[in-house]
Amino acid sequence: MAPIRPVDARSPDPRLIAEAAAIIRAGGLVAFPTETVYGLGADGLNPAAVARIFEAKGRPPTDPLILHIAEPEALSQLVLETPPVALELARRFWPGPLTFVLPKRSVVPDIVTAGLPTVAVRMPAHPVALALIRAAGTPIAAPSANRFSRTSPTTAQHVQDDLGDRVDLILDAGPTPIGVESTILDLTRPVPTILRPGGLPREALEAVLGPVAIQTRVDEGPQPSPGLLPKHYAPRTPLVLVLGPAPQMRAAMRELAARYTAQGHRIGLLIAEEDRAEMADLPVETAVLGPEKDLETVARRLYEGLRELDARGLSLLIARDFGERGLGLAVRDRLMRAAGGRVVAPGLDADERGYEIGR
Ligand code: AMP
Ligand code: MG
């Protein structure tokens, strides 16, 4: 198992950072906290080091990685040109959970971009991440530090559980503050396009850019963004997502839970505090993500809640939707993919959706 080394989230010990940076420079793998989730980091300009990321995650080589930088000026060394809109967005939102997709320079290895002519870059807002990138003196490629297609890690222990035997060092600065991955914005198109909703809400982008497009569903052909795969972020236990206005949504969750528990299945519910009373009499296990309007808390708790329920050997998880405002859109996106298409909207017959229990 990889050593887990505690590190102060606000003022990381320079000696520990130097140790971690030496591993990166030598082509090794360091898991480290960002403000979104824990990343699995390697020297982003070293193809052999980047290959180790793909191997450790079991990630297909067709899924490109994000390069993490420690100052906005480093962007221009990785991309062919920096459009004014990128400068403006960087000025407002970096460091932060916003990733740009732009045409790449040849210094960026093809393995990083899965052969695409574009590269994804962001400057994370976490002192540990920034210190590590600076000390390593290279952009750090860092996808989420979990096995491919599984639930992302928001604690060092999650990383240990998933990748403990495949990483050289884990830096532990406690739970990550945002809890969902960055918003990925493609700036190579005529209209800036969100490829993955994430920690920076769409509304914040639109306040600067005007309307942005969202393209989060690609059904065939090469995937421009791995987060676009229909099954991703998934627990091992099958999950059904229930959409709709709160009263109908709760009624549908109750009905599903009652039906399956009556058949002898053990069910887990991923809910809001407001749902608790209405579900209290059901013989189910629950993970409460937070108050339904407190989307920051819900996002921060999302992966933890999924992992908690996933560890209990249940037959089915039933999750509620949190709307599409603010971080709700990122939460919905993750739950949709965790559900792998098993979505119930009240008014539609659940059986018609064709999901099944067990695997
Ligand atoms: P992960 O670290 O697992 O959250 O995945 C990294 C994210 O960056 C994925 O969702 C990728 O789609 C995205 N990404 C990286 N490079 C590109 C690119 N050139 N074009 C579009 N998306 C990209
Ligand atoms: Mg990921």
mmCIF file of C-alpha atoms and ligand atoms in Angstrom:
data_model
loop_
_atom_site.group_PDB
_atom_site.id
_atom_site.type_symbol
_atom_site.label_atom_id
_atom_site.label_comp_id
_atom_site.label_asym_id
_atom_site.label_seq_id
_atom_site.Cartn_x
_atom_site.Cartn_y
_atom_site.Cartn_z
ATOM 1 C CA MET A 1 0.000 0.000 0.000
ATOM 2 C CA ALA A 2 1.177 3.522 -0.767
ATOM 3 C CA PRO A 3 2.164 5.712 2.156
ATOM 4 C CA ILE A 4 -0.502 8.277 3.095
ATOM 5 C CA ARG A 5 1.221 11.448 4.308
ATOM 6 C CA PRO A 6 -0.845 14.101 6.110
ATOM 7 C CA VAL A 7 -0.304 17.601 4.762
ATOM 8 C CA ASP A 8 -1.691 20.939 5.928
ATOM 9 C CA ALA A 9 -4.298 22.040 3.382
ATOM 10 C CA ARG A 10 -3.427 25.736 3.747
ATOM 11 C CA SER A 11 0.319 25.724 4.245
ATOM 12 C CA PRO A 12 1.821 22.455 3.072
ATOM 13 C CA ASP A 13 5.219 21.457 4.480
ATOM 14 C CA PRO A 14 7.786 22.345 1.779
ATOM 15 C CA ARG A 15 9.902 19.274 2.582
ATOM 16 C CA LEU A 16 7.010 16.913 1.986
ATOM 17 C CA ILE A 17 6.084 18.782 -1.191
ATOM 18 C CA ALA A 18 9.717 18.508 -2.373
ATOM 19 C CA GLU A 19 9.604 14.756 -1.758
ATOM 20 C CA ALA A 20 6.388 14.421 -3.740
ATOM 21 C CA ALA A 21 7.742 16.646 -6.536
ATOM 22 C CA ALA A 22 10.847 14.453 -6.797
ATOM 23 C CA ILE A 23 8.589 11.445 -7.395
ATOM 24 C CA ILE A 24 6.761 13.346 -10.149
ATOM 25 C CA ARG A 25 10.022 14.410 -11.798
ATOM 26 C CA ALA A 26 11.290 10.820 -11.666
ATOM 27 C CA GLY A 27 8.214 9.633 -13.583
ATOM 28 C CA GLY A 28 6.247 8.364 -10.577
ATOM 29 C CA LEU A 29 2.638 8.774 -9.461
ATOM 30 C CA VAL A 30 1.487 11.014 -6.614
ATOM 31 C CA ALA A 31 -2.156 11.260 -5.540
ATOM 32 C CA PHE A 32 -2.891 14.755 -4.263
ATOM 33 C CA PRO A 33 -5.865 16.885 -3.224
ATOM 34 C CA THR A 34 -7.390 19.546 -5.426
ATOM 35 C CA GLU A 35 -10.441 21.631 -4.550
ATOM 36 C CA THR A 36 -12.590 19.301 -6.688
ATOM 37 C CA VAL A 37 -11.515 15.680 -6.036
ATOM 38 C CA TYR A 38 -8.216 13.861 -5.421
ATOM 39 C CA GLY A 39 -6.067 13.643 -8.536
ATOM 40 C CA LEU A 40 -3.666 10.948 -9.714
ATOM 41 C CA GLY A 41 -0.695 13.033 -10.768
ATOM 42 C CA ALA A 42 2.221 12.438 -13.104
ATOM 43 C CA ASP A 43 4.596 14.625 -15.122
ATOM 44 C CA GLY A 44 2.291 15.780 -17.911
ATOM 45 C CA LEU A 45 5.138 16.236 -20.391
ATOM 46 C CA ASN A 46 6.610 12.757 -19.822
ATOM 47 C CA PRO A 47 4.779 10.169 -21.950
ATOM 48 C CA ALA A 48 6.063 7.202 -19.919
ATOM 49 C CA ALA A 49 4.865 8.772 -16.671
ATOM 50 C CA VAL A 50 1.485 9.562 -18.216
ATOM 51 C CA ALA A 51 1.244 5.957 -19.428
ATOM 52 C CA ARG A 52 1.451 4.880 -15.782
ATOM 53 C CA ILE A 53 -1.703 6.912 -15.034
ATOM 54 C CA PHE A 54 -3.662 5.043 -17.700
ATOM 55 C CA GLU A 55 -2.333 1.731 -16.440
ATOM 56 C CA ALA A 56 -3.054 2.452 -12.767
ATOM 57 C CA LYS A 57 -6.610 3.589 -13.466
ATOM 58 C CA GLY A 58 -7.370 0.967 -16.083
ATOM 59 C CA ARG A 59 -8.352 3.935 -18.226
ATOM 60 C CA PRO A 60 -8.685 3.432 -21.982
ATOM 61 C CA PRO A 61 -6.086 5.373 -23.996
ATOM 62 C CA THR A 62 -8.939 7.121 -25.841
ATOM 63 C CA ASP A 63 -9.765 9.222 -22.746
ATOM 64 C CA PRO A 64 -7.669 12.403 -22.595
ATOM 65 C CA LEU A 65 -6.295 13.897 -19.372
ATOM 66 C CA ILE A 66 -6.316 17.401 -17.915
ATOM 67 C CA LEU A 67 -2.997 19.223 -17.431
ATOM 68 C CA HIS A 68 -2.781 21.193 -14.183
ATOM 69 C CA ILE A 69 -0.725 24.381 -14.016
ATOM 70 C CA ALA A 70 0.246 26.678 -11.148
ATOM 71 C CA GLU A 71 -0.055 30.072 -12.836
ATOM 72 C CA PRO A 72 -2.214 31.365 -15.697
ATOM 73 C CA GLU A 73 0.902 32.322 -17.703
ATOM 74 C CA ALA A 74 1.791 28.629 -18.076
ATOM 75 C CA LEU A 75 -1.244 28.174 -20.340
ATOM 76 C CA SER A 76 0.448 29.792 -23.309
ATOM 77 C CA GLN A 77 3.260 27.214 -23.199
ATOM 78 C CA LEU A 78 0.752 24.395 -23.726
ATOM 79 C CA VAL A 79 -1.719 25.830 -26.230
ATOM 80 C CA LEU A 80 -1.180 27.299 -29.694
ATOM 81 C CA GLU A 81 -2.991 30.495 -28.922
ATOM 82 C CA THR A 82 -4.874 31.912 -25.987
ATOM 83 C CA PRO A 83 -8.094 33.584 -27.143
ATOM 84 C CA PRO A 84 -9.081 36.774 -25.274
ATOM 85 C CA VAL A 85 -12.061 34.959 -23.812
ATOM 86 C CA ALA A 86 -9.725 32.429 -22.146
ATOM 87 C CA LEU A 87 -7.708 35.263 -20.627
ATOM 88 C CA GLU A 88 -10.866 36.868 -19.294
ATOM 89 C CA LEU A 89 -12.190 33.602 -17.857
ATOM 90 C CA ALA A 90 -8.807 32.773 -16.321
ATOM 91 C CA ARG A 91 -8.673 36.219 -14.742
ATOM 92 C CA ARG A 92 -12.056 35.663 -13.128
ATOM 93 C CA PHE A 93 -12.124 31.967 -12.305
ATOM 94 C CA TRP A 94 -8.532 30.745 -11.913
ATOM 95 C CA PRO A 95 -7.418 29.260 -9.704
ATOM 96 C CA GLY A 96 -10.658 27.290 -9.711
ATOM 97 C CA PRO A 97 -12.753 24.393 -11.022
ATOM 98 C CA LEU A 98 -12.750 25.468 -14.679
ATOM 99 C CA THR A 99 -10.890 23.579 -17.423
ATOM 100 C CA PHE A 100 -10.281 24.990 -20.919
ATOM 101 C CA VAL A 101 -9.999 22.892 -24.045
ATOM 102 C CA LEU A 102 -7.765 24.625 -26.623
ATOM 103 C CA PRO A 103 -5.550 23.602 -29.586
ATOM 104 C CA LYS A 104 -2.371 22.047 -28.211
ATOM 105 C CA ARG A 105 1.285 22.771 -28.786
ATOM 106 C CA SER A 106 3.558 19.920 -29.827
ATOM 107 C CA VAL A 107 5.214 19.923 -26.386
ATOM 108 C CA VAL A 108 2.059 18.202 -25.085
ATOM 109 C CA PRO A 109 2.456 14.456 -25.646
ATOM 110 C CA ASP A 110 -0.230 12.757 -27.734
ATOM 111 C CA ILE A 111 -0.862 10.254 -24.957
ATOM 112 C CA VAL A 112 -2.137 13.117 -22.753
ATOM 113 C CA THR A 113 -4.731 14.199 -25.291
ATOM 114 C CA ALA A 114 -5.585 10.723 -26.597
ATOM 115 C CA GLY A 115 -4.337 11.852 -29.978
ATOM 116 C CA LEU A 116 -6.653 14.863 -30.118
ATOM 117 C CA PRO A 117 -5.282 18.142 -31.485
ATOM 118 C CA THR A 118 -6.651 19.878 -28.369
ATOM 119 C CA VAL A 119 -5.543 19.850 -24.748
ATOM 120 C CA ALA A 120 -7.473 20.397 -21.511
ATOM 121 C CA VAL A 121 -5.812 22.723 -18.973
ATOM 122 C CA ARG A 122 -6.729 24.155 -15.599
ATOM 123 C CA MET A 123 -5.216 25.903 -12.598
ATOM 124 C CA PRO A 124 -6.580 24.267 -9.436
ATOM 125 C CA ALA A 125 -7.446 26.272 -6.312
ATOM 126 C CA HIS A 126 -5.742 24.134 -3.693
ATOM 127 C CA PRO A 127 -2.504 25.166 -1.976
ATOM 128 C CA VAL A 128 -1.214 21.574 -1.956
ATOM 129 C CA ALA A 129 -1.855 21.105 -5.679
ATOM 130 C CA LEU A 130 -0.294 24.473 -6.533
ATOM 131 C CA ALA A 131 2.770 23.848 -4.355
ATOM 132 C CA LEU A 132 3.277 20.419 -5.911
ATOM 133 C CA ILE A 133 3.013 21.699 -9.486
ATOM 134 C CA ARG A 134 5.451 24.552 -8.741
ATOM 135 C CA ALA A 135 7.945 22.275 -7.015
ATOM 136 C CA ALA A 136 7.749 19.711 -9.821
ATOM 137 C CA GLY A 137 8.371 22.462 -12.373
ATOM 138 C CA THR A 138 6.120 20.776 -14.929
ATOM 139 C CA PRO A 139 2.410 20.659 -15.705
ATOM 140 C CA ILE A 140 0.869 17.726 -13.843
ATOM 141 C CA ALA A 141 -1.539 15.432 -15.651
ATOM 142 C CA ALA A 142 -4.116 14.362 -13.097
ATOM 143 C CA PRO A 143 -7.390 12.576 -13.675
ATOM 144 C CA SER A 144 -9.449 11.611 -10.653
ATOM 145 C CA ALA A 145 -7.560 9.078 -8.517
ATOM 146 C CA ASN A 146 -9.986 6.187 -8.875
ATOM 147 C CA ARG A 147 -10.247 3.082 -11.030
ATOM 148 C CA PHE A 148 -11.731 3.936 -14.420
ATOM 149 C CA SER A 149 -15.518 4.498 -14.520
ATOM 150 C CA ARG A 150 -15.839 4.227 -10.729
ATOM 151 C CA THR A 151 -16.808 6.772 -8.107
ATOM 152 C CA SER A 152 -14.323 9.645 -7.769
ATOM 153 C CA PRO A 153 -12.305 10.051 -4.548
ATOM 154 C CA THR A 154 -12.895 12.963 -2.172
ATOM 155 C CA THR A 155 -10.625 11.659 0.613
ATOM 156 C CA ALA A 156 -7.149 10.129 0.770
ATOM 157 C CA GLN A 157 -8.706 6.929 2.114
ATOM 158 C CA HIS A 158 -10.846 6.653 -1.045
ATOM 159 C CA VAL A 159 -7.628 6.807 -3.073
ATOM 160 C CA GLN A 160 -6.015 4.175 -0.880
ATOM 161 C CA ASP A 161 -9.066 1.920 -1.285
ATOM 162 C CA ASP A 162 -8.987 2.178 -5.090
ATOM 163 C CA LEU A 163 -5.347 2.634 -6.062
ATOM 164 C CA GLY A 164 -3.313 2.006 -2.904
ATOM 165 C CA ASP A 165 -1.081 -0.571 -4.577
ATOM 166 C CA ARG A 166 -0.599 1.441 -7.779
ATOM 167 C CA VAL A 167 0.566 4.853 -6.590
ATOM 168 C CA ASP A 168 3.860 5.902 -5.035
ATOM 169 C CA LEU A 169 2.547 8.441 -2.509
ATOM 170 C CA ILE A 170 -0.792 9.838 -1.321
ATOM 171 C CA LEU A 171 -0.908 13.380 0.088
ATOM 172 C CA ASP A 172 -3.760 13.688 2.590
ATOM 173 C CA ALA A 173 -5.165 17.169 3.193
ATOM 174 C CA GLY A 174 -8.598 15.992 4.316
ATOM 175 C CA PRO A 175 -11.852 15.937 2.315
ATOM 176 C CA THR A 176 -11.907 18.011 -0.870
ATOM 177 C CA PRO A 177 -13.976 21.204 -0.535
ATOM 178 C CA ILE A 178 -16.004 21.093 -3.770
ATOM 179 C CA GLY A 179 -16.414 17.369 -4.248
ATOM 180 C CA VAL A 180 -17.243 17.211 -7.968
ATOM 181 C CA GLU A 181 -14.826 17.551 -10.880
ATOM 182 C CA SER A 182 -14.101 20.752 -12.792
ATOM 183 C CA THR A 183 -16.361 22.242 -15.433
ATOM 184 C CA ILE A 184 -14.813 21.516 -18.836
ATOM 185 C CA LEU A 185 -15.295 24.300 -21.374
ATOM 186 C CA ASP A 186 -14.403 23.794 -25.033
ATOM 187 C CA LEU A 187 -13.139 27.105 -26.400
ATOM 188 C CA THR A 188 -12.343 25.773 -29.874
ATOM 189 C CA ARG A 189 -15.931 26.085 -31.072
ATOM 190 C CA PRO A 190 -17.767 29.175 -32.311
ATOM 191 C CA VAL A 191 -19.870 29.065 -29.133
ATOM 192 C CA PRO A 192 -18.080 28.087 -25.890
ATOM 193 C CA THR A 193 -19.389 24.640 -25.024
ATOM 194 C CA ILE A 194 -19.568 22.863 -21.678
ATOM 195 C CA LEU A 195 -18.359 19.302 -22.205
ATOM 196 C CA ARG A 196 -18.790 18.389 -18.553
ATOM 197 C CA PRO A 197 -20.758 20.382 -15.977
ATOM 198 C CA GLY A 198 -18.724 20.670 -12.791
ATOM 199 C CA GLY A 199 -17.617 22.753 -9.857
ATOM 200 C CA LEU A 200 -17.999 26.091 -11.635
ATOM 201 C CA PRO A 201 -21.723 26.558 -12.308
ATOM 202 C CA ARG A 202 -22.944 27.265 -15.818
ATOM 203 C CA GLU A 203 -24.574 30.472 -14.533
ATOM 204 C CA ALA A 204 -21.169 31.866 -13.509
ATOM 205 C CA LEU A 205 -19.832 31.276 -17.024
ATOM 206 C CA GLU A 206 -22.907 32.759 -18.654
ATOM 207 C CA ALA A 207 -22.597 35.903 -16.536
ATOM 208 C CA VAL A 208 -19.327 36.510 -18.395
ATOM 209 C CA LEU A 209 -19.873 34.877 -21.785
ATOM 210 C CA GLY A 210 -23.588 35.108 -22.398
ATOM 211 C CA PRO A 211 -25.259 31.834 -23.383
ATOM 212 C CA VAL A 212 -22.962 28.808 -23.527
ATOM 213 C CA ALA A 213 -23.783 25.518 -25.201
ATOM 214 C CA ILE A 214 -23.795 22.221 -23.355
ATOM 215 C CA GLN A 215 -22.806 19.017 -25.073
ATOM 216 C CA THR A 216 -22.618 16.243 -22.561
ATOM 217 C CA ARG A 217 -24.006 13.416 -24.628
ATOM 218 C CA VAL A 218 -22.123 11.755 -27.441
ATOM 219 C CA ASP A 219 -23.603 8.477 -28.457
ATOM 220 C CA GLU A 220 -21.049 7.200 -30.907
ATOM 221 C CA GLY A 221 -17.621 7.842 -32.312
ATOM 222 C CA PRO A 222 -14.570 9.016 -30.400
ATOM 223 C CA GLN A 223 -15.433 10.631 -27.080
ATOM 224 C CA PRO A 224 -14.274 14.246 -26.866
ATOM 225 C CA SER A 225 -14.423 13.939 -23.092
ATOM 226 C CA PRO A 226 -14.361 10.789 -20.924
ATOM 227 C CA GLY A 227 -16.880 12.328 -18.592
ATOM 228 C CA LEU A 228 -19.238 11.948 -21.556
ATOM 229 C CA LEU A 229 -19.298 8.188 -21.369
ATOM 230 C CA PRO A 230 -22.818 7.078 -20.508
ATOM 231 C CA LYS A 231 -21.554 4.917 -17.643
ATOM 232 C CA HIS A 232 -19.096 6.695 -15.372
ATOM 233 C CA TYR A 233 -18.681 7.700 -11.729
ATOM 234 C CA ALA A 234 -20.485 4.470 -10.929
ATOM 235 C CA PRO A 235 -20.837 2.502 -7.712
ATOM 236 C CA ARG A 236 -20.734 -1.297 -7.964
ATOM 237 C CA THR A 237 -24.325 -1.488 -6.762
ATOM 238 C CA PRO A 238 -26.874 -0.712 -9.496
ATOM 239 C CA LEU A 239 -28.328 2.767 -9.115
ATOM 240 C CA VAL A 240 -31.590 4.300 -10.283
ATOM 241 C CA LEU A 241 -31.946 8.079 -10.524
ATOM 242 C CA VAL A 242 -35.374 9.554 -9.848
ATOM 243 C CA LEU A 243 -36.168 12.902 -11.483
ATOM 244 C CA GLY A 244 -39.115 15.235 -11.135
ATOM 245 C CA PRO A 245 -40.744 17.795 -8.848
ATOM 246 C CA ALA A 246 -40.127 16.970 -5.170
ATOM 247 C CA PRO A 247 -43.541 15.518 -4.226
ATOM 248 C CA GLN A 248 -43.722 13.200 -7.236
ATOM 249 C CA MET A 249 -40.049 12.349 -6.929
ATOM 250 C CA ARG A 250 -40.453 11.314 -3.286
ATOM 251 C CA ALA A 251 -43.545 9.296 -4.087
ATOM 252 C CA ALA A 252 -41.676 7.500 -6.874
ATOM 253 C CA MET A 253 -38.707 6.783 -4.582
ATOM 254 C CA ARG A 254 -41.043 5.370 -1.942
ATOM 255 C CA GLU A 255 -42.858 3.237 -4.439
ATOM 256 C CA LEU A 256 -39.656 1.809 -5.902
ATOM 257 C CA ALA A 257 -38.157 1.185 -2.471
ATOM 258 C CA ALA A 258 -41.350 -0.450 -1.187
ATOM 259 C CA ARG A 259 -41.668 -2.662 -4.250
ATOM 260 C CA TYR A 260 -38.117 -3.976 -4.091
ATOM 261 C CA THR A 261 -37.918 -4.396 -0.328
ATOM 262 C CA ALA A 262 -41.149 -6.399 -0.548
ATOM 263 C CA GLN A 263 -39.277 -8.704 -2.926
ATOM 264 C CA GLY A 264 -36.571 -9.183 -0.303
ATOM 265 C CA HIS A 265 -34.021 -6.792 -1.763
ATOM 266 C CA ARG A 266 -31.966 -4.497 0.446
ATOM 267 C CA ILE A 267 -32.241 -0.947 -0.809
ATOM 268 C CA GLY A 268 -30.188 2.204 -0.231
ATOM 269 C CA LEU A 269 -31.522 5.741 -0.687
ATOM 270 C CA LEU A 270 -29.399 8.774 -1.559
ATOM 271 C CA ILE A 271 -31.567 11.666 -0.385
ATOM 272 C CA ALA A 272 -31.840 15.211 0.966
ATOM 273 C CA GLU A 273 -32.601 16.120 4.567
ATOM 274 C CA GLU A 274 -36.094 17.159 3.503
ATOM 275 C CA ASP A 275 -36.791 13.593 2.282
ATOM 276 C CA ARG A 276 -35.815 11.902 5.514
ATOM 277 C CA ALA A 277 -39.152 12.108 7.332
ATOM 278 C CA GLU A 278 -41.105 10.766 4.401
ATOM 279 C CA MET A 279 -38.762 7.766 4.045
ATOM 280 C CA ALA A 280 -38.412 7.100 7.781
ATOM 281 C CA ASP A 281 -40.808 4.146 7.928
ATOM 282 C CA LEU A 282 -39.187 2.303 5.005
ATOM 283 C CA PRO A 283 -36.868 -0.616 5.825
ATOM 284 C CA VAL A 284 -34.010 0.894 3.823
ATOM 285 C CA GLU A 285 -30.539 2.311 4.392
ATOM 286 C CA THR A 286 -30.036 5.983 3.681
ATOM 287 C CA ALA A 287 -27.260 8.447 2.957
ATOM 288 C CA VAL A 288 -28.329 12.055 3.428
ATOM 289 C CA LEU A 289 -26.381 14.456 1.225
ATOM 290 C CA GLY A 290 -27.616 17.703 2.785
ATOM 291 C CA PRO A 291 -30.462 20.212 2.611
ATOM 292 C CA GLU A 292 -31.915 20.139 -0.910
ATOM 293 C CA LYS A 293 -31.167 23.837 -1.521
ATOM 294 C CA ASP A 294 -27.615 23.655 -0.139
ATOM 295 C CA LEU A 295 -26.046 22.387 -3.345
ATOM 296 C CA GLU A 296 -22.481 23.048 -2.148
ATOM 297 C CA THR A 297 -22.994 20.563 0.668
ATOM 298 C CA VAL A 298 -24.793 18.102 -1.604
ATOM 299 C CA ALA A 299 -21.943 18.188 -4.145
ATOM 300 C CA ARG A 300 -19.298 17.871 -1.430
ATOM 301 C CA ARG A 301 -21.057 14.817 0.026
ATOM 302 C CA LEU A 302 -22.099 13.156 -3.245
ATOM 303 C CA TYR A 303 -19.251 10.689 -3.808
ATOM 304 C CA GLU A 304 -18.894 9.983 -0.088
ATOM 305 C CA GLY A 305 -22.594 9.120 0.089
ATOM 306 C CA LEU A 306 -22.336 6.870 -2.961
ATOM 307 C CA ARG A 307 -19.330 5.075 -1.488
ATOM 308 C CA GLU A 308 -20.997 4.664 1.921
ATOM 309 C CA LEU A 309 -24.012 2.957 0.411
ATOM 310 C CA ASP A 310 -21.912 0.986 -2.056
ATOM 311 C CA ALA A 311 -19.957 -0.580 0.813
ATOM 312 C CA ARG A 312 -23.052 -2.156 2.354
ATOM 313 C CA GLY A 313 -23.703 -4.936 -0.125
ATOM 314 C CA LEU A 314 -27.164 -3.694 -1.111
ATOM 315 C CA SER A 315 -29.108 -4.799 -4.213
ATOM 316 C CA LEU A 316 -30.100 -1.384 -5.477
ATOM 317 C CA LEU A 317 -29.449 2.293 -4.781
ATOM 318 C CA ILE A 318 -32.133 4.881 -5.460
ATOM 319 C CA ALA A 319 -30.922 8.482 -5.771
ATOM 320 C CA ARG A 320 -32.909 11.675 -6.006
ATOM 321 C CA ASP A 321 -32.211 14.540 -8.360
ATOM 322 C CA PHE A 322 -31.226 18.022 -7.092
ATOM 323 C CA GLY A 323 -32.313 20.118 -10.047
ATOM 324 C CA GLU A 324 -30.186 21.844 -12.643
ATOM 325 C CA ARG A 325 -29.384 25.152 -11.011
ATOM 326 C CA GLY A 326 -25.859 25.892 -9.805
ATOM 327 C CA LEU A 327 -24.004 22.738 -8.764
ATOM 328 C CA GLY A 328 -27.245 20.778 -9.205
ATOM 329 C CA LEU A 329 -26.387 20.289 -12.875
ATOM 330 C CA ALA A 330 -23.041 18.659 -12.054
ATOM 331 C CA VAL A 331 -24.685 16.460 -9.425
ATOM 332 C CA ARG A 332 -27.375 15.401 -11.902
ATOM 333 C CA ASP A 333 -24.750 14.656 -14.553
ATOM 334 C CA ARG A 334 -22.786 12.404 -12.177
ATOM 335 C CA LEU A 335 -25.901 10.603 -10.959
ATOM 336 C CA MET A 336 -27.169 10.098 -14.520
ATOM 337 C CA ARG A 337 -23.893 8.431 -15.457
ATOM 338 C CA ALA A 338 -23.675 6.497 -12.194
ATOM 339 C CA ALA A 339 -27.142 5.213 -13.090
ATOM 340 C CA GLY A 340 -25.882 4.169 -16.524
ATOM 341 C CA GLY A 341 -29.191 5.217 -18.040
ATOM 342 C CA ARG A 342 -31.486 3.807 -15.323
ATOM 343 C CA VAL A 343 -33.569 6.931 -14.852
ATOM 344 C CA VAL A 344 -37.136 7.142 -13.598
ATOM 345 C CA ALA A 345 -39.231 10.224 -14.099
ATOM 346 C CA PRO A 346 -42.623 10.144 -12.383
ATOM 347 C CA GLY A 347 -45.236 9.798 -15.080
ATOM 348 C CA LEU A 348 -43.093 7.243 -16.884
ATOM 349 C CA ASP A 349 -43.610 3.645 -15.846
ATOM 350 C CA ALA A 350 -40.425 2.486 -14.087
ATOM 351 C CA ASP A 351 -40.753 -0.952 -15.684
ATOM 352 C CA GLU A 352 -40.718 0.621 -19.108
ATOM 353 C CA ARG A 353 -37.251 1.952 -18.430
ATOM 354 C CA GLY A 354 -35.977 -1.596 -18.337
ATOM 355 C CA TYR A 355 -33.506 -1.582 -15.458
ATOM 356 C CA GLU A 356 -32.799 -4.726 -13.544
ATOM 357 C CA ILE A 357 -31.537 -5.622 -10.112
ATOM 358 C CA GLY A 358 -28.248 -7.456 -9.648
ATOM 359 C CA ARG A 359 -25.502 -8.006 -12.145
HETATM 360 P P1 AMP B 1 -11.097 12.853 -15.084
HETATM 361 O O1 AMP B 1 -9.816 13.357 -14.596
HETATM 362 O O2 AMP B 1 -11.266 11.370 -14.996
HETATM 363 O O3 AMP B 1 -12.225 13.603 -14.473
HETATM 364 O O4 AMP B 1 -11.124 13.171 -16.616
HETATM 365 C C1 AMP B 1 -10.488 14.287 -17.150
HETATM 366 C C2 AMP B 1 -11.408 15.064 -17.977
HETATM 367 O O5 AMP B 1 -10.771 15.984 -18.897
HETATM 368 C C3 AMP B 1 -12.208 14.172 -18.821
HETATM 369 O O6 AMP B 1 -13.586 14.332 -18.580
HETATM 370 C C4 AMP B 1 -11.819 14.546 -20.244
HETATM 371 O O7 AMP B 1 -12.837 14.460 -21.142
HETATM 372 C C5 AMP B 1 -11.394 15.936 -20.182
HETATM 373 N N1 AMP B 1 -10.505 16.249 -21.315
HETATM 374 C C6 AMP B 1 -9.181 16.138 -21.314
HETATM 375 N N2 AMP B 1 -8.663 16.512 -22.516
HETATM 376 C C7 AMP B 1 -9.686 16.866 -23.314
HETATM 377 C C8 AMP B 1 -9.783 17.342 -24.664
HETATM 378 N N3 AMP B 1 -8.711 17.545 -25.427
HETATM 379 N N4 AMP B 1 -10.994 17.580 -25.142
HETATM 380 C C9 AMP B 1 -12.079 17.406 -24.359
HETATM 381 N N5 AMP B 1 -12.055 16.969 -23.083
HETATM 382 C C10 AMP B 1 -10.866 16.692 -22.548
HETATM 383 MG MG MG B 2 -12.717 10.656 -13.366
#
